[in-house]
CSV table of C-alpha atoms in Angstrom, one decimal:
chain,number,residue,atom,x,y,z
A,71,UNK,CA,117.6,-14.8,183.0
A,72,UNK,CA,116.9,-12.7,185.9
A,73,UNK,CA,117.8,-9.2,185.1
A,74,UNK,CA,119.3,-5.8,187.4
A,75,UNK,CA,115.5,-4.4,188.6
A,76,UNK,CA,115.4,-1.4,186.1
A,77,UNK,CA,112.5,0.7,184.7
A,78,UNK,CA,111.4,0.8,181.5
A,79,UNK,CA,109.6,4.4,180.1
A,80,UNK,CA,108.3,3.6,176.9
A,81,UNK,CA,109.1,6.1,174.2
A,82,UNK,CA,107.0,8.4,172.5
A,83,UNK,CA,105.8,7.1,169.1
A,84,UNK,CA,106.6,11.0,167.9
A,85,UNK,CA,110.0,10.4,167.9
A,86,UNK,CA,110.2,7.1,165.9
A,87,UNK,CA,108.3,8.8,163.6
A,88,UNK,CA,110.4,11.5,163.1
A,89,UNK,CA,112.8,9.1,163.1
A,90,UNK,CA,111.7,7.1,160.3
A,91,UNK,CA,111.8,10.7,158.2
A,92,UNK,CA,114.9,11.6,158.7
A,93,UNK,CA,116.5,7.6,158.2
A,94,UNK,CA,114.1,7.9,155.3
A,95,UNK,CA,115.8,12.1,153.8
A,96,UNK,CA,118.8,9.9,154.2
A,97,UNK,CA,119.0,7.6,152.0
A,98,UNK,CA,117.8,9.7,149.5
A,99,UNK,CA,120.8,12.2,150.1
A,100,UNK,CA,123.5,9.5,150.1
A,101,UNK,CA,121.9,7.7,147.0
A,102,UNK,CA,122.2,10.9,145.0
A,103,UNK,CA,125.8,11.4,146.5
A,104,UNK,CA,127.8,8.4,145.0
A,105,UNK,CA,128.0,10.2,141.9
A,106,UNK,CA,129.2,13.4,142.9
A,107,UNK,CA,133.2,12.6,143.0
A,108,UNK,CA,134.6,15.9,142.2
A,109,UNK,CA,138.1,15.7,140.9
A,110,UNK,CA,140.4,17.5,142.6
A,111,UNK,CA,141.4,21.3,142.1
A,112,UNK,CA,144.4,23.0,142.2
A,113,UNK,CA,143.1,27.1,143.8
A,114,UNK,CA,144.3,29.7,141.3
A,115,UNK,CA,144.9,33.2,141.3
A,116,UNK,CA,143.9,35.5,143.7
A,117,UNK,CA,141.6,35.9,145.8
A,118,UNK,CA,138.4,37.0,145.3
A,119,UNK,CA,138.1,40.9,146.3
A,120,UNK,CA,135.1,42.5,147.6
A,121,UNK,CA,134.1,46.2,147.1
A,122,UNK,CA,132.1,46.2,149.5
A,123,UNK,CA,132.3,45.9,153.2
A,124,UNK,CA,129.2,44.1,154.8
A,125,UNK,CA,128.0,44.9,158.6
A,126,UNK,CA,127.2,42.1,160.2
A,127,UNK,CA,124.6,41.6,163.3
A,128,UNK,CA,123.2,38.8,165.3
A,129,UNK,CA,120.0,37.8,163.4
A,130,UNK,CA,121.4,37.9,159.7
A,131,UNK,CA,121.5,34.5,157.5
A,132,UNK,CA,124.4,34.1,155.3
A,133,UNK,CA,126.3,31.8,153.6
A,134,UNK,CA,130.2,30.9,154.2
A,135,UNK,CA,132.6,31.6,151.7
A,136,UNK,CA,133.5,28.9,149.9
A,137,UNK,CA,137.1,26.5,150.9
A,138,UNK,CA,138.2,24.3,148.3
A,139,UNK,CA,138.5,21.5,150.5
A,140,UNK,CA,135.1,21.9,150.7
A,141,UNK,CA,134.8,21.0,146.9
A,142,UNK,CA,131.7,18.1,147.8
A,143,UNK,CA,129.4,20.3,150.0
A,144,UNK,CA,126.8,23.0,148.4
A,145,UNK,CA,126.5,26.3,149.6
A,146,UNK,CA,126.4,26.4,153.8
A,147,UNK,CA,123.7,29.2,155.1
A,148,UNK,CA,123.9,30.2,159.1
A,149,UNK,CA,122.5,31.8,161.5
A,150,UNK,CA,124.3,34.2,163.7
A,151,UNK,CA,123.4,34.5,167.2
A,152,UNK,CA,125.3,36.8,169.7
A,153,UNK,CA,124.5,35.0,172.9
A,154,UNK,CA,124.3,36.3,176.1
A,155,UNK,CA,126.6,33.7,177.0
A,156,UNK,CA,129.2,34.4,174.6
A,157,UNK,CA,130.7,37.5,173.6
A,158,UNK,CA,132.5,36.4,169.9
A,159,UNK,CA,129.4,36.2,166.7
A,160,UNK,CA,127.7,32.1,166.9
A,161,UNK,CA,127.7,31.1,162.9
A,162,UNK,CA,124.8,28.4,164.0
A,163,UNK,CA,124.8,26.1,160.3
A,164,UNK,CA,120.7,25.1,159.3
A,165,UNK,CA,120.6,21.5,158.2
A,166,UNK,CA,120.8,20.2,154.3
A,167,UNK,CA,117.6,18.1,155.8
A,168,UNK,CA,114.0,19.2,156.2
A,169,UNK,CA,114.1,17.0,159.3
A,170,UNK,CA,115.3,17.2,162.8
A,171,UNK,CA,118.4,14.4,163.5
A,172,UNK,CA,119.2,14.9,167.2
A,173,UNK,CA,118.0,16.9,169.9
A,174,UNK,CA,120.4,19.3,168.8
A,175,UNK,CA,118.4,20.4,165.6
A,176,UNK,CA,114.9,22.1,165.6
A,177,UNK,CA,112.9,22.9,162.9
A,178,UNK,CA,112.8,26.6,163.1
A,179,UNK,CA,108.9,27.0,160.9
A,180,UNK,CA,111.1,29.4,158.1
A,181,UNK,CA,109.5,28.3,154.8
A,182,UNK,CA,112.4,28.1,152.3
A,183,UNK,CA,113.8,25.0,151.8
A,184,UNK,CA,117.4,25.6,152.8
A,185,UNK,CA,116.1,27.4,156.3
A,186,UNK,CA,114.0,25.0,157.7
A,187,UNK,CA,116.2,23.0,160.2
A,188,UNK,CA,118.4,24.3,162.4
A,189,UNK,CA,121.8,22.1,164.0
A,190,UNK,CA,122.4,24.3,167.1
A,191,UNK,CA,125.2,21.5,168.0
A,192,UNK,CA,127.0,22.6,165.6
A,193,UNK,CA,127.7,27.0,166.6
A,194,UNK,CA,130.9,28.0,166.0
A,195,UNK,CA,132.7,31.3,166.6
A,196,UNK,CA,133.0,33.1,162.8
A,197,UNK,CA,134.6,36.0,161.7
A,198,UNK,CA,133.1,38.6,158.8
A,199,UNK,CA,136.1,37.6,157.0
A,200,UNK,CA,134.2,34.2,156.2
A,201,UNK,CA,130.8,35.3,155.5
A,202,UNK,CA,130.0,35.5,151.7
A,203,UNK,CA,129.5,39.0,152.0
A,204,UNK,CA,125.5,40.4,151.9
A,205,UNK,CA,123.2,39.0,153.8
A,206,UNK,CA,120.7,36.4,152.9
A,207,UNK,CA,118.3,37.4,154.9
A,208,UNK,CA,117.3,38.9,157.9
A,209,UNK,CA,115.3,38.1,161.4
A,210,UNK,CA,113.5,39.8,163.6
A,211,UNK,CA,111.5,40.7,166.1
A,212,UNK,CA,110.0,36.7,167.2
A,213,UNK,CA,111.6,34.3,165.1
A,214,UNK,CA,114.9,35.7,166.1
A,215,UNK,CA,113.6,35.1,170.0
A,216,UNK,CA,112.1,31.8,169.3
A,217,UNK,CA,115.7,30.4,168.1
A,218,UNK,CA,117.2,32.5,170.3
A,219,UNK,CA,115.7,30.6,173.0
A,220,UNK,CA,116.2,27.1,171.0
A,221,UNK,CA,119.5,27.6,170.6
A,222,UNK,CA,120.0,28.6,174.8
A,223,UNK,CA,118.5,25.6,175.1
A,224,UNK,CA,120.6,23.4,173.0
A,225,UNK,CA,123.9,25.7,173.5
A,226,UNK,CA,123.6,26.5,177.3
A,227,UNK,CA,121.1,23.7,178.6
A,228,UNK,CA,118.1,26.9,178.9
A,229,UNK,CA,114.9,25.7,179.8
A,230,UNK,CA,112.4,27.1,176.9
A,231,UNK,CA,108.7,27.0,177.3
A,232,UNK,CA,107.3,23.9,176.1
A,233,UNK,CA,105.5,24.5,172.6
A,234,UNK,CA,109.4,25.8,171.9
A,235,UNK,CA,109.9,22.1,172.9
A,236,UNK,CA,108.4,21.2,170.6
A,237,UNK,CA,109.7,20.5,166.9
A,238,UNK,CA,113.7,19.2,167.8
A,239,UNK,CA,114.9,15.7,167.4
A,240,UNK,CA,115.2,12.1,168.0
A,241,UNK,CA,116.8,11.0,170.8
A,242,UNK,CA,120.0,9.0,169.5
A,243,UNK,CA,119.8,5.7,171.6
A,244,UNK,CA,121.5,2.8,169.3
A,245,UNK,CA,125.4,2.7,169.7
A,246,UNK,CA,125.2,2.0,166.2
A,247,UNK,CA,123.1,4.5,165.2
A,248,UNK,CA,124.1,6.0,161.9
A,249,UNK,CA,123.1,9.4,162.9
A,250,UNK,CA,127.5,10.0,164.7
A,251,UNK,CA,127.9,9.2,160.6
A,252,UNK,CA,125.6,11.8,159.6
A,253,UNK,CA,127.3,14.2,162.9
A,254,UNK,CA,130.9,13.5,162.0
A,255,UNK,CA,130.2,14.5,158.4
A,256,UNK,CA,128.5,17.7,159.7
A,257,UNK,CA,131.5,18.6,161.5
A,258,UNK,CA,133.4,18.4,159.2
A,259,UNK,CA,131.7,20.0,157.4
A,260,UNK,CA,132.0,23.3,159.0
A,261,UNK,CA,135.6,22.2,159.8
A,262,UNK,CA,136.6,22.7,156.8
A,263,UNK,CA,134.4,25.7,155.7
A,264,UNK,CA,136.2,27.9,158.8
A,265,UNK,CA,139.3,26.0,158.6
A,266,UNK,CA,140.3,24.8,161.1
A,267,UNK,CA,142.7,22.0,160.9
A,268,UNK,CA,143.3,20.0,164.3
A,269,UNK,CA,143.8,17.0,163.1
A,270,UNK,CA,145.7,16.7,166.3
A,271,UNK,CA,143.5,18.0,169.0
A,272,UNK,CA,139.9,14.9,170.3
A,273,UNK,CA,137.0,16.8,170.7
A,274,UNK,CA,134.1,15.0,171.0
A,275,UNK,CA,130.9,13.9,169.2
A,276,UNK,CA,129.1,11.6,172.3
A,277,UNK,CA,125.6,12.8,171.7
A,278,UNK,CA,123.0,10.0,173.1
A,279,UNK,CA,120.4,9.8,175.7
A,280,UNK,CA,122.0,7.7,179.0
A,281,UNK,CA,119.6,6.9,181.0
A,282,UNK,CA,115.8,8.3,180.8
A,283,UNK,CA,115.0,12.0,180.7
A,284,UNK,CA,119.1,13.0,181.2
A,285,UNK,CA,120.1,14.0,177.6
A,286,UNK,CA,124.0,13.9,177.4
A,287,UNK,CA,124.9,16.9,175.0
A,288,UNK,CA,128.3,18.8,174.1
A,289,UNK,CA,128.9,20.7,171.4
A,290,UNK,CA,131.1,19.1,168.5
A,291,UNK,CA,134.2,21.2,170.3
A,292,UNK,CA,134.0,20.9,174.2
A,293,UNK,CA,135.2,18.2,175.8
A,294,UNK,CA,134.7,14.0,175.9
A,295,UNK,CA,132.8,11.6,177.3
A,296,UNK,CA,133.2,8.4,177.3
A,297,UNK,CA,130.6,5.1,176.9
A,298,UNK,CA,128.1,5.5,179.7
A,299,UNK,CA,129.5,8.2,181.8
A,300,UNK,CA,128.0,10.6,182.0
A,301,UNK,CA,130.3,13.7,180.9
A,302,UNK,CA,132.2,16.3,182.2
A,303,UNK,CA,131.2,19.2,180.2
A,304,UNK,CA,127.6,18.2,180.5
A,305,UNK,CA,125.6,21.2,179.3
B,163,UNK,CA,111.7,13.7,127.5
B,164,UNK,CA,113.6,11.7,125.7
B,165,UNK,CA,116.7,9.5,127.0
B,166,UNK,CA,119.0,10.2,124.4
B,167,UNK,CA,118.7,13.6,123.6
B,168,UNK,CA,119.0,13.4,127.4
B,169,UNK,CA,122.2,11.7,127.6
B,170,UNK,CA,123.8,13.9,124.6
B,171,UNK,CA,123.1,17.3,126.7
B,172,UNK,CA,124.7,16.0,129.9
B,173,UNK,CA,128.0,15.5,127.6
B,174,UNK,CA,128.1,18.8,126.0
B,175,UNK,CA,129.2,21.8,128.0
B,176,UNK,CA,127.2,24.9,128.0
B,177,UNK,CA,128.8,28.7,127.0
B,178,UNK,CA,129.7,30.9,129.7
B,179,UNK,CA,127.7,33.6,128.2
B,180,UNK,CA,125.0,31.8,129.9
B,181,UNK,CA,126.2,31.3,133.3
B,182,UNK,CA,127.7,34.8,133.5
B,183,UNK,CA,123.5,36.4,131.5
B,184,UNK,CA,121.4,34.2,134.3
B,185,UNK,CA,123.9,36.0,136.8
B,186,UNK,CA,123.0,39.5,137.0
B,187,UNK,CA,119.5,38.3,135.6
B,188,UNK,CA,116.4,36.6,138.4
B,189,UNK,CA,117.1,33.6,136.9
B,190,UNK,CA,116.8,31.7,133.2
B,191,UNK,CA,113.8,32.9,132.2
B,192,UNK,CA,114.5,36.2,131.7
B,193,UNK,CA,118.0,35.6,129.9
B,194,UNK,CA,118.1,35.7,126.2
B,195,UNK,CA,117.1,33.2,124.4
B,196,UNK,CA,120.2,31.3,123.8
B,197,UNK,CA,121.4,31.2,128.0
B,198,UNK,CA,117.7,29.9,128.9
B,199,UNK,CA,117.8,27.6,126.3
B,200,UNK,CA,121.5,26.5,127.4
B,201,UNK,CA,120.5,26.9,131.1
B,202,UNK,CA,117.6,24.6,131.0
B,203,UNK,CA,119.7,21.8,128.7
B,204,UNK,CA,122.2,21.7,131.7
B,205,UNK,CA,119.5,21.4,134.4
B,206,UNK,CA,117.6,18.7,132.5
B,207,UNK,CA,120.6,16.7,132.3
B,208,UNK,CA,121.8,16.8,135.4
B,209,UNK,CA,118.4,16.5,136.5
B,210,UNK,CA,118.2,13.0,134.8
B,211,UNK,CA,121.0,12.0,136.0
B,212,UNK,CA,120.0,13.0,140.0
B,213,UNK,CA,116.9,10.6,139.2
B,214,UNK,CA,118.1,8.1,137.8
B,215,UNK,CA,120.8,7.4,140.3
B,216,UNK,CA,118.1,6.6,142.7
B,217,UNK,CA,115.9,4.6,141.1
B,218,UNK,CA,112.9,3.4,139.7
B,219,UNK,CA,111.7,4.0,143.8
B,220,UNK,CA,111.5,7.1,141.5
B,221,UNK,CA,108.5,5.7,139.7
B,222,UNK,CA,109.6,7.5,135.7
B,223,UNK,CA,109.5,10.8,137.6
B,224,UNK,CA,112.8,11.5,135.8
B,225,UNK,CA,110.8,11.8,132.5
B,226,UNK,CA,107.9,14.5,133.6
B,227,UNK,CA,111.0,15.8,136.2
B,228,UNK,CA,113.5,16.7,134.4
B,229,UNK,CA,111.6,19.4,132.4
B,230,UNK,CA,111.5,21.6,134.9
B,231,UNK,CA,115.1,20.5,137.0
B,232,UNK,CA,116.6,24.3,136.2
B,233,UNK,CA,113.0,24.9,137.2
B,234,UNK,CA,113.1,23.1,140.4
B,235,UNK,CA,116.9,24.7,141.1
B,236,UNK,CA,115.8,28.0,141.1
B,237,UNK,CA,113.1,26.9,143.0
B,238,UNK,CA,115.2,25.4,145.5
B,239,UNK,CA,118.1,27.4,145.6
B,240,UNK,CA,116.7,29.9,147.0
B,241,UNK,CA,116.3,31.5,150.4
B,242,UNK,CA,114.3,33.9,150.0
B,243,UNK,CA,111.8,35.9,146.8
B,244,UNK,CA,113.8,38.4,146.5
B,245,UNK,CA,116.8,39.7,145.3
B,246,UNK,CA,119.1,38.7,148.8
B,247,UNK,CA,117.9,35.4,148.6
B,248,UNK,CA,119.1,34.0,145.4
B,249,UNK,CA,122.7,34.5,146.8
B,250,UNK,CA,123.9,31.6,146.5
B,251,UNK,CA,124.4,32.5,143.0
B,252,UNK,CA,127.5,34.3,145.4
B,253,UNK,CA,128.4,30.8,146.5
B,254,UNK,CA,128.8,29.6,143.3
B,255,UNK,CA,130.8,32.1,141.3
B,256,UNK,CA,133.3,32.6,143.8
B,257,UNK,CA,133.0,28.6,144.5
B,258,UNK,CA,133.9,28.9,140.6
B,259,UNK,CA,136.6,31.9,140.7
B,260,UNK,CA,138.8,30.3,143.4
B,261,UNK,CA,139.4,26.7,141.0
B,262,UNK,CA,141.4,27.1,138.2
B,263,UNK,CA,138.7,25.5,136.3
B,264,UNK,CA,136.2,28.3,136.2
B,265,UNK,CA,134.0,26.4,133.5
B,266,UNK,CA,133.7,22.6,135.2
B,267,UNK,CA,134.1,24.9,138.4
B,268,UNK,CA,130.2,26.4,137.4
B,269,UNK,CA,128.8,23.1,136.4
B,270,UNK,CA,130.2,21.2,139.1
B,271,UNK,CA,128.7,23.8,141.8
B,272,UNK,CA,125.2,23.9,139.3
B,273,UNK,CA,125.1,20.5,139.5
B,274,UNK,CA,125.3,20.1,144.0
B,275,UNK,CA,122.5,22.6,144.3
B,276,UNK,CA,120.3,20.6,141.0
B,277,UNK,CA,121.5,17.3,143.9
B,278,UNK,CA,119.8,19.0,146.6
B,279,UNK,CA,116.7,19.7,145.1
B,280,UNK,CA,116.2,16.2,143.7
B,281,UNK,CA,117.0,15.4,146.7
B,282,UNK,CA,114.0,17.3,148.2
B,283,UNK,CA,111.1,16.5,144.8
B,284,UNK,CA,112.2,12.9,146.1
B,285,UNK,CA,111.9,13.4,149.2
B,286,UNK,CA,108.2,15.0,148.9
B,287,UNK,CA,107.7,12.9,145.8
B,288,UNK,CA,109.0,9.3,146.9
B,289,UNK,CA,109.9,9.5,150.3
B,290,UNK,CA,108.7,5.5,152.2
B,291,UNK,CA,108.7,7.1,155.7
B,292,UNK,CA,105.2,7.8,156.7
B,293,UNK,CA,104.4,3.8,156.3
B,294,UNK,CA,107.6,2.8,157.5
B,295,UNK,CA,107.6,-0.1,159.9
B,296,UNK,CA,108.8,0.1,163.5
B,297,UNK,CA,110.2,-4.1,162.9
B,298,UNK,CA,110.7,-2.9,159.4
B,299,UNK,CA,114.6,-3.7,158.5
B,300,UNK,CA,116.4,-0.2,157.9
B,301,UNK,CA,118.6,0.2,155.1
B,302,UNK,CA,122.7,0.1,154.9
B,303,UNK,CA,122.7,-2.9,158.6
B,304,UNK,CA,125.1,-5.4,157.4
B,305,UNK,CA,125.3,-8.6,159.9
B,306,UNK,CA,121.8,-8.1,161.5
B,307,UNK,CA,119.5,-5.1,159.9
B,308,UNK,CA,118.3,-3.1,162.9
B,309,UNK,CA,114.9,-2.0,162.6
B,310,UNK,CA,113.3,1.1,163.9
B,311,UNK,CA,112.1,0.0,167.0
B,312,UNK,CA,116.0,-1.2,168.2
B,313,UNK,CA,117.5,2.0,167.2
B,314,UNK,CA,114.6,3.7,169.4
B,315,UNK,CA,114.0,1.6,172.2
B,316,UNK,CA,111.7,2.3,174.9
B,317,UNK,CA,114.6,3.5,178.1
B,318,UNK,CA,115.5,0.8,181.0
B,319,UNK,CA,116.6,2.6,184.0
B,320,UNK,CA,118.9,1.3,186.7
B,321,UNK,CA,116.0,1.3,189.7
B,322,UNK,CA,119.4,1.8,192.4
B,323,UNK,CA,122.7,1.9,192.8
B,324,UNK,CA,123.0,-1.5,194.0
B,325,UNK,CA,121.0,-2.6,190.7
B,326,UNK,CA,123.8,-0.2,188.5
B,327,UNK,CA,126.4,-2.3,190.4
B,328,UNK,CA,124.8,-5.2,189.0
B,329,UNK,CA,124.4,-4.4,185.5
B,330,UNK,CA,127.7,-3.4,185.7
B,331,UNK,CA,128.9,-6.3,186.7
B,332,UNK,CA,126.8,-8.1,183.8
B,333,UNK,CA,128.7,-6.2,181.0
B,334,UNK,CA,131.7,-6.0,182.8
B,335,UNK,CA,131.7,-10.2,182.3
B,336,UNK,CA,130.4,-9.8,179.3
B,337,UNK,CA,133.3,-8.1,177.7
B,338,UNK,CA,135.9,-9.5,179.2
B,339,UNK,CA,133.9,-12.5,176.7
B,340,UNK,CA,133.8,-11.0,173.9
B,341,UNK,CA,137.2,-8.7,173.8
B,342,UNK,CA,139.4,-12.1,172.4
B,343,UNK,CA,136.5,-12.1,169.7
B,344,UNK,CA,137.7,-8.6,168.3
B,345,UNK,CA,140.2,-7.4,165.9
B,346,UNK,CA,142.4,-4.7,166.0
B,347,UNK,CA,140.9,-2.0,163.4
B,348,UNK,CA,138.0,-3.0,165.6
B,349,UNK,CA,139.2,-2.8,169.0
B,350,UNK,CA,140.5,0.7,167.9
B,351,UNK,CA,137.1,2.0,166.2
B,352,UNK,CA,135.3,0.7,170.0
B,353,UNK,CA,138.7,2.6,171.3
B,354,UNK,CA,137.5,5.8,169.0
B,355,UNK,CA,134.6,6.3,169.7
B,356,UNK,CA,134.8,5.4,173.3
B,357,UNK,CA,137.2,8.7,173.4
B,358,UNK,CA,134.5,10.9,171.4
B,359,UNK,CA,137.0,11.1,168.6
B,360,UNK,CA,135.5,11.3,165.0
B,361,UNK,CA,135.7,8.3,163.1
B,362,UNK,CA,137.4,10.9,160.0
B,363,UNK,CA,139.6,11.7,162.2
B,364,UNK,CA,143.2,10.6,160.3
B,365,UNK,CA,145.2,9.9,162.5
B,366,UNK,CA,142.7,6.9,162.9
B,367,UNK,CA,143.3,6.1,159.6
B,368,UNK,CA,146.8,6.4,159.4
B,369,UNK,CA,147.0,4.1,162.3
B,370,UNK,CA,144.9,1.6,161.3
B,371,UNK,CA,145.2,1.8,157.7
B,372,UNK,CA,141.6,1.7,157.0
B,373,UNK,CA,139.5,4.9,155.6
B,374,UNK,CA,137.1,6.8,156.9
B,375,UNK,CA,134.7,4.5,155.0
B,376,UNK,CA,136.1,1.4,155.9
B,377,UNK,CA,135.6,2.5,159.7
B,378,UNK,CA,132.8,3.8,159.6
B,379,UNK,CA,131.1,0.4,158.2
B,380,UNK,CA,134.2,-1.7,160.9
B,381,UNK,CA,132.5,0.2,163.9
B,382,UNK,CA,129.0,-0.6,162.5
B,383,UNK,CA,129.2,-4.3,162.3
B,384,UNK,CA,131.1,-4.8,165.5
B,385,UNK,CA,128.4,-3.0,167.3
B,386,UNK,CA,125.5,-4.8,165.4
B,387,UNK,CA,127.6,-7.8,166.1
B,388,UNK,CA,127.6,-7.1,169.6
B,389,UNK,CA,123.5,-5.7,170.1
B,390,UNK,CA,123.4,-9.3,167.8
B,391,UNK,CA,125.3,-11.4,170.8
B,392,UNK,CA,122.7,-10.1,173.1
B,393,UNK,CA,119.4,-10.5,170.9
B,394,UNK,CA,120.7,-14.6,170.8
B,395,UNK,CA,121.2,-14.5,174.4
B,396,UNK,CA,119.6,-13.0,175.4
B,397,UNK,CA,116.2,-13.3,173.0
B,398,UNK,CA,113.0,-13.0,175.4
B,399,UNK,CA,114.0,-10.0,177.0
B,400,UNK,CA,113.1,-6.0,176.1
B,401,UNK,CA,114.6,-3.5,173.5
B,402,UNK,CA,115.9,-1.6,176.3
B,403,UNK,CA,117.6,-3.5,178.4
B,404,UNK,CA,119.5,-5.0,176.1
B,405,UNK,CA,120.9,-1.4,174.1
B,406,UNK,CA,121.4,0.2,177.8
B,407,UNK,CA,123.6,-3.3,178.2
B,408,UNK,CA,125.0,-2.6,174.9
B,409,UNK,CA,126.3,0.8,176.0
B,410,UNK,CA,127.8,-0.9,179.7
B,411,UNK,CA,129.7,-2.7,177.1
B,412,UNK,CA,131.5,-1.1,175.2
B,413,UNK,CA,132.0,1.3,177.7
B,414,UNK,CA,134.3,-1.4,179.6
B,415,UNK,CA,135.4,-2.7,175.8
B,416,UNK,CA,136.9,0.7,176.0
B,417,UNK,CA,138.5,0.4,179.5
B,418,UNK,CA,139.6,-2.2,178.6
B,419,UNK,CA,141.1,-1.9,175.3
B,420,UNK,CA,142.5,1.5,177.4
B,421,UNK,CA,143.8,-0.7,179.7
B,422,UNK,CA,145.6,-3.3,177.1
B,423,UNK,CA,147.6,-0.1,174.7
B,424,UNK,CA,148.7,2.0,177.3
B,425,UNK,CA,151.0,-1.0,178.1
B,426,UNK,CA,151.6,-1.0,174.9
B,427,UNK,CA,154.6,1.1,173.7
B,428,UNK,CA,154.4,1.5,170.9
B,429,UNK,CA,151.1,2.7,170.9
B,430,UNK,CA,151.5,5.1,173.3
B,431,UNK,CA,152.3,8.5,170.9
B,432,UNK,CA,148.6,7.7,169.9
B,433,UNK,CA,146.6,6.8,173.1
B,434,UNK,CA,148.4,9.6,175.1
B,435,UNK,CA,146.0,10.2,178.1
B,436,UNK,CA,144.1,13.6,177.1
């Protein structure tokens, strides 16, 4: 068959290696998770009260308050960021995995197991009441600036230094890619913790590479796109 | 570690006092002997069960690692070496305080922490990622297992607008051919994905009468079937072209299904224009 005219752009081997690492970790996770059917439980008693109020600030890493509806998830660590483009404090969750799954996730360079990968794509506005009091770690200086730039790159398409573009995850190219299910799962994890109940609202989870070099990216909570079309809210 | 002992430990309950003591101290090793032993037995049992769940690929590591289960948890759950880095304990106890069954909640929360610790341990010790061939079928596929090369092929770009039109025409013809072979559920998930809906959307489950996990399987199988058909039909073609064409076909199927459904009054509520 004569195919319509096209160009082929080779895929860097590094991206397939990254994907293999992520898939291996995901396979382990799925095997272990079958064990955890946490029985439904009714919340009881008065809400937990804390004596000290903490003052949150950009660069702090917190854990989101646990919620009864998210019993099968472990602690969710988030980096608080105030970006120039957004007047509200954003909570950027850390991944449960060591490897970034998609181009909206990046390695942080932090050594602690819960803080190695940041899911910039899943950033949400957060209120202090949704955080466990007291920061876990406080980032400042070069590291905070680096992560702020990386998030700005993913969320607002801001240009970054080539050095910083390393450490992002591989693109999603195939319509049956298992990472779609992972993205849905991660979005739900945040929705439950931030008490978002928008079952009726249609929200996009489209995150794939279109043609060479043209990456389609949308925040989990914004806009929507159709198969293969350039999304309205491309950022 | 003896398997029988581990399983005996699994069925026994921990003492609330042990958890309270551990909350106050930095690590189990600094608690009183009884609390330390209590938590270590709990850690060993849960670690063993997770390791065994992973199966033979753990290479017998479950016996060695279970001994150090509690240590694994304390090491991997901490976000820093100071006291602030151990705020996961606050998470664990807040979670338990919110529950009607404090004891079960604290144990199930600690199990979640242990699961993450075991996953990290297995990733480091047993992960086969480095030796995955790009042509090796990946686990999880049903009809036609995907390979790394399938998932991340080279990119194919139409050369110009005329070529793009030709691609779209080809996709349209194939979509029209495919549509009658799709089940109602397959149509729904293809439509939903085209709309950007997640497949764990409660409205979608209610509409199809299928659970989210069934919808994910259905979607994956439907897409894999389309890709597999393309592969069989155009077997000498690059993966890049096939994936590009598959996306266009899905886009076209989405358009056809939307059109079909919007003309059916009974579905108009779910297929609302947004």
